[in-house]
mmCIF file of C-alpha atoms in Angstrom:
data_model
loop_
_atom_site.group_PDB
_atom_site.id
_atom_site.type_symbol
_atom_site.label_atom_id
_atom_site.label_comp_id
_atom_site.label_asym_id
_atom_site.label_seq_id
_atom_site.Cartn_x
_atom_site.Cartn_y
_atom_site.Cartn_z
ATOM 1 C CA SER A 13 34.903 2.000 -23.993
ATOM 2 C CA GLY A 14 34.545 2.962 -20.350
ATOM 3 C CA PHE A 15 30.839 3.320 -20.970
ATOM 4 C CA ALA A 16 30.354 -0.455 -20.955
ATOM 5 C CA ALA A 17 31.827 -0.718 -17.456
ATOM 6 C CA ALA A 18 29.723 2.246 -16.311
ATOM 7 C CA TYR A 19 26.566 0.596 -17.638
ATOM 8 C CA VAL A 20 27.408 -2.585 -15.714
ATOM 9 C CA GLN A 21 28.122 -0.698 -12.480
ATOM 10 C CA LEU A 22 24.839 1.183 -12.722
ATOM 11 C CA ALA A 23 22.951 -2.060 -13.408
ATOM 12 C CA ILE A 24 24.612 -3.683 -10.380
ATOM 13 C CA SER A 25 23.795 -0.678 -8.187
ATOM 14 C CA LEU A 26 20.143 -0.853 -9.222
ATOM 15 C CA ALA A 27 20.094 -4.621 -8.597
ATOM 16 C CA ASN A 28 21.651 -4.222 -5.142
ATOM 17 C CA ALA A 29 18.992 -1.643 -4.306
ATOM 18 C CA GLY A 30 16.226 -3.861 -5.720
ATOM 19 C CA LEU A 31 15.160 -1.165 -8.173
ATOM 20 C CA GLN A 32 14.080 -0.924 -11.793
ATOM 21 C CA ARG A 33 14.542 -4.461 -13.080
ATOM 22 C CA ALA A 34 13.776 -3.445 -16.684
ATOM 23 C CA ARG A 35 16.391 -0.671 -16.492
ATOM 24 C CA GLN A 36 18.957 -3.123 -15.072
ATOM 25 C CA ASP A 37 18.385 -5.444 -18.003
ATOM 26 C CA SER A 38 18.630 -2.608 -20.514
ATOM 27 C CA LEU A 39 21.911 -1.345 -19.029
ATOM 28 C CA ALA A 40 23.414 -4.846 -18.939
ATOM 29 C CA GLU A 41 22.391 -5.472 -22.543
ATOM 30 C CA THR A 42 23.973 -2.183 -23.650
ATOM 31 C CA ALA A 43 27.213 -3.058 -21.835
ATOM 32 C CA TYR A 44 27.167 -6.518 -23.387
ATOM 33 C CA ARG A 45 26.811 -5.017 -26.882
ATOM 34 C CA LEU A 46 29.765 -2.682 -26.236
ATOM 35 C CA ARG A 47 32.044 -5.340 -24.720
ATOM 36 C CA ALA A 48 34.104 -5.907 -27.900
ATOM 37 C CA ARG A 49 35.677 -2.474 -27.398
ATOM 38 C CA LEU A 50 36.992 -3.381 -23.950
ATOM 39 C CA PRO A 51 40.294 -4.893 -22.853
ATOM 40 C CA GLU A 52 40.023 -8.654 -22.380
ATOM 41 C CA ARG A 53 39.638 -8.709 -18.566
ATOM 42 C CA GLU A 54 36.991 -6.000 -18.564
ATOM 43 C CA ARG A 55 35.168 -7.796 -21.375
ATOM 44 C CA TYR A 56 34.958 -10.919 -19.211
ATOM 45 C CA ASP A 57 33.670 -8.815 -16.290
ATOM 46 C CA VAL A 58 30.905 -7.419 -18.510
ATOM 47 C CA GLU A 59 30.047 -10.877 -19.860
ATOM 48 C CA GLY A 60 29.954 -12.295 -16.347
ATOM 49 C CA ALA A 61 27.662 -9.518 -15.139
ATOM 50 C CA TYR A 62 25.425 -9.955 -18.182
ATOM 51 C CA TYR A 63 25.050 -13.704 -17.644
ATOM 52 C CA PHE A 64 24.707 -13.243 -13.872
ATOM 53 C CA GLY A 65 21.737 -10.937 -14.475
ATOM 54 C CA ARG A 66 20.170 -13.551 -16.738
ATOM 55 C CA ASN A 67 20.704 -16.262 -14.137
ATOM 56 C CA ASP A 68 22.976 -18.229 -16.473
ATOM 57 C CA ARG A 69 25.282 -19.211 -13.664
ATOM 58 C CA GLY A 70 27.543 -21.498 -15.691
ATOM 59 C CA LYS A 71 28.426 -18.843 -18.258
ATOM 60 C CA ALA A 72 28.733 -16.156 -15.570
ATOM 61 C CA ILE A 73 31.114 -18.276 -13.490
ATOM 62 C CA ALA A 74 33.219 -19.111 -16.553
ATOM 63 C CA ALA A 75 33.474 -15.427 -17.529
ATOM 64 C CA PHE A 76 34.444 -14.326 -14.016
ATOM 65 C CA GLU A 77 37.012 -17.129 -13.753
ATOM 66 C CA ARG A 78 38.572 -15.938 -17.042
ATOM 67 C CA ALA A 79 38.718 -12.363 -15.719
ATOM 68 C CA ILE A 80 40.402 -13.578 -12.511
ATOM 69 C CA ALA A 81 42.884 -15.647 -14.515
ATOM 70 C CA ILE A 82 43.960 -12.430 -16.237
ATOM 71 C CA ASP A 83 43.953 -10.301 -13.064
ATOM 72 C CA SER A 84 43.847 -12.161 -9.759
ATOM 73 C CA SER A 85 43.060 -8.889 -7.932
ATOM 74 C CA ASP A 86 39.836 -8.221 -9.875
ATOM 75 C CA VAL A 87 37.612 -7.630 -6.845
ATOM 76 C CA ASP A 88 34.401 -7.298 -8.861
ATOM 77 C CA ALA A 89 34.947 -10.670 -10.520
ATOM 78 C CA LEU A 90 36.012 -12.309 -7.244
ATOM 79 C CA ASN A 91 32.986 -10.936 -5.398
ATOM 80 C CA SER A 92 30.612 -12.051 -8.143
ATOM 81 C CA LEU A 93 32.280 -15.466 -8.216
ATOM 82 C CA ALA A 94 31.834 -15.736 -4.426
ATOM 83 C CA ILE A 95 28.119 -14.916 -4.690
ATOM 84 C CA LEU A 96 27.539 -17.266 -7.623
ATOM 85 C CA SER A 97 29.484 -20.038 -5.903
ATOM 86 C CA MET A 98 27.393 -19.580 -2.775
ATOM 87 C CA ARG A 99 24.214 -19.799 -4.838
ATOM 88 C CA THR A 100 25.432 -22.984 -6.529
ATOM 89 C CA ARG A 101 26.450 -24.331 -3.096
ATOM 90 C CA ASN A 102 30.149 -24.533 -3.966
ATOM 91 C CA PHE A 103 31.119 -23.200 -0.561
ATOM 92 C CA PRO A 104 34.867 -23.875 -0.684
ATOM 93 C CA ARG A 105 35.179 -21.745 -3.842
ATOM 94 C CA ALA A 106 32.771 -19.130 -2.439
ATOM 95 C CA ILE A 107 34.726 -18.782 0.802
ATOM 96 C CA GLN A 108 38.078 -18.635 -0.976
ATOM 97 C CA ALA A 109 36.875 -15.923 -3.379
ATOM 98 C CA ALA A 110 35.208 -13.902 -0.607
ATOM 99 C CA ARG A 111 38.334 -14.069 1.584
ATOM 100 C CA ARG A 112 40.421 -12.849 -1.363
ATOM 101 C CA THR A 113 38.136 -9.836 -1.818
ATOM 102 C CA VAL A 114 38.604 -8.619 1.760
ATOM 103 C CA ALA A 115 42.350 -9.202 1.518
ATOM 104 C CA ILE A 116 42.450 -6.947 -1.550
ATOM 105 C CA GLU A 117 39.995 -4.307 -0.276
ATOM 106 C CA PRO A 118 40.027 -4.579 3.536
ATOM 107 C CA SER A 119 38.001 -1.402 4.073
ATOM 108 C CA SER A 120 34.966 -2.457 2.002
ATOM 109 C CA GLY A 121 31.986 -3.202 4.218
ATOM 110 C CA ILE A 122 29.992 -4.923 1.496
ATOM 111 C CA LEU A 123 32.843 -7.370 0.834
ATOM 112 C CA TRP A 124 33.122 -8.222 4.547
ATOM 113 C CA ALA A 125 29.340 -8.661 4.737
ATOM 114 C CA ASN A 126 29.416 -10.943 1.694
ATOM 115 C CA LEU A 127 32.131 -13.049 3.362
ATOM 116 C CA ALA A 128 29.953 -13.326 6.479
ATOM 117 C CA ASN A 129 26.960 -14.315 4.306
ATOM 118 C CA VAL A 130 28.939 -17.035 2.540
ATOM 119 C CA LEU A 131 30.133 -18.448 5.866
ATOM 120 C CA PHE A 132 26.634 -18.218 7.304
ATOM 121 C CA ASP A 133 25.099 -20.038 4.325
ATOM 122 C CA ASP A 134 27.722 -22.765 4.734
ATOM 123 C CA GLY A 135 26.590 -23.211 8.347
ATOM 124 C CA LYS A 136 29.771 -21.727 9.808
ATOM 125 C CA LEU A 137 28.039 -19.506 12.359
ATOM 126 C CA ASP A 138 31.089 -18.965 14.566
ATOM 127 C CA GLU A 139 33.187 -17.898 11.590
ATOM 128 C CA ALA A 140 30.429 -15.583 10.329
ATOM 129 C CA ASP A 141 30.142 -14.083 13.811
ATOM 130 C CA SER A 142 33.914 -13.642 13.845
ATOM 131 C CA VAL A 143 33.691 -11.666 10.601
ATOM 132 C CA TYR A 144 31.083 -9.347 12.146
ATOM 133 C CA ARG A 145 33.315 -8.860 15.204
ATOM 134 C CA GLU A 146 36.274 -8.100 12.922
ATOM 135 C CA MET A 147 34.190 -5.527 11.053
ATOM 136 C CA LYS A 148 33.304 -3.880 14.344
ATOM 137 C CA ALA A 149 36.924 -3.924 15.552
ATOM 138 C CA ARG A 150 38.103 -2.361 12.291
ATOM 139 C CA LYS A 151 35.268 0.185 12.430
ATOM 140 C CA ILE A 152 34.109 -0.842 8.983
ATOM 141 C CA GLU A 153 30.968 1.046 8.075
ATOM 142 C CA TYR A 154 28.273 -1.324 6.923
ATOM 143 C CA PRO A 155 24.958 -2.390 8.472
ATOM 144 C CA ARG A 156 25.680 -5.537 10.506
ATOM 145 C CA ASP A 157 22.648 -5.678 12.767
ATOM 146 C CA TYR A 158 20.585 -8.043 10.647
ATOM 147 C CA GLY A 159 23.370 -10.565 10.068
ATOM 148 C CA GLU A 160 24.503 -10.479 13.686
ATOM 149 C CA SER A 161 20.900 -10.947 14.859
ATOM 150 C CA VAL A 162 20.411 -13.968 12.600
ATOM 151 C CA VAL A 163 23.528 -15.604 14.056
ATOM 152 C CA LEU A 164 22.248 -14.942 17.594
ATOM 153 C CA TRP A 165 18.796 -16.299 16.704
ATOM 154 C CA LEU A 166 20.199 -19.528 15.283
ATOM 155 C CA ARG A 167 22.274 -19.987 18.426
ATOM 156 C CA GLY A 168 19.062 -19.715 20.440
ATOM 157 C CA GLU A 169 20.066 -16.403 22.010
ATOM 158 C CA HIS A 170 16.599 -14.910 21.583
ATOM 159 C CA ASP A 171 16.996 -12.485 24.508
ATOM 160 C CA SER A 172 20.086 -11.020 22.826
ATOM 161 C CA VAL A 173 18.173 -10.549 19.575
ATOM 162 C CA GLU A 174 15.398 -8.771 21.456
ATOM 163 C CA ALA A 175 17.875 -6.568 23.348
ATOM 164 C CA ARG A 176 19.530 -5.516 20.077
ATOM 165 C CA ALA A 177 16.174 -4.700 18.509
ATOM 166 C CA ARG A 178 15.091 -2.684 21.567
ATOM 167 C CA ALA A 179 18.365 -0.748 21.528
ATOM 168 C CA GLY A 180 17.790 -0.058 17.842
ATOM 169 C CA LEU A 181 14.494 1.673 18.624
ATOM 170 C CA LYS A 182 16.589 4.710 19.558
ATOM 171 C CA SER A 183 18.559 4.682 16.293
ATOM 172 C CA GLN A 184 17.980 6.087 12.828
ATOM 173 C CA ASN A 185 16.669 2.644 11.822
ATOM 174 C CA ALA A 186 13.910 2.478 14.434
ATOM 175 C CA GLY A 187 11.476 1.148 11.817
ATOM 176 C CA VAL A 188 13.686 -1.873 11.199
ATOM 177 C CA SER A 189 13.856 -2.507 14.945
ATOM 178 C CA ARG A 190 10.069 -2.296 15.318
ATOM 179 C CA ARG A 191 9.624 -4.833 12.504
ATOM 180 C CA SER A 192 12.265 -7.064 14.099
ATOM 181 C CA LEU A 193 10.462 -6.993 17.440
ATOM 182 C CA THR A 194 7.144 -7.815 15.769
ATOM 183 C CA MET A 195 8.698 -10.741 13.896
ATOM 184 C CA LEU A 196 10.416 -11.937 17.070
ATOM 185 C CA ARG A 197 7.127 -11.922 18.989
ATOM 186 C CA LEU A 198 5.439 -13.882 16.195
ATOM 187 C CA LEU A 199 8.239 -16.441 16.052
ATOM 188 C CA LEU A 200 8.269 -16.999 19.801
ATOM 189 C CA GLU A 201 4.480 -17.440 20.133
#
């Protein structure tokens, strides 16, 4: 049933927004109960999401790998595999999966940001910065300020971080910029 996939997507949306943990769990459990009615690949996606939400990384990775074996263009499974691989510090697999997601869906800002995060976590600052520049060149809509500022900070370009935050005071996200400036002052004291 398509309802199982809808339950998973809603649970993921709530998780990404950091909202309603109990509701996320309830939706994932409902999807998991309905998974037998799904085609095989979708069933593995639901199982992977269910185990991901329960922090059972081994079972989640195995389920997403099975989904990808059936359909190598399954962006949801690839993206989840990239995130799980990053969290288990398997950076080669994380980078490969994240690069595949942007090749399949090159207009998705969240997938590009996840690729940058994987590269960043692997210590590949120049490559992460290159991803942010590529997003900007392609005019991909997704908030990049935080990630770009972290790269600048780690390079020791504190003046550039401050300049970005000051410029952001005139944007719709002025509150974020004010917090960034406060944190920057505290860090530099």
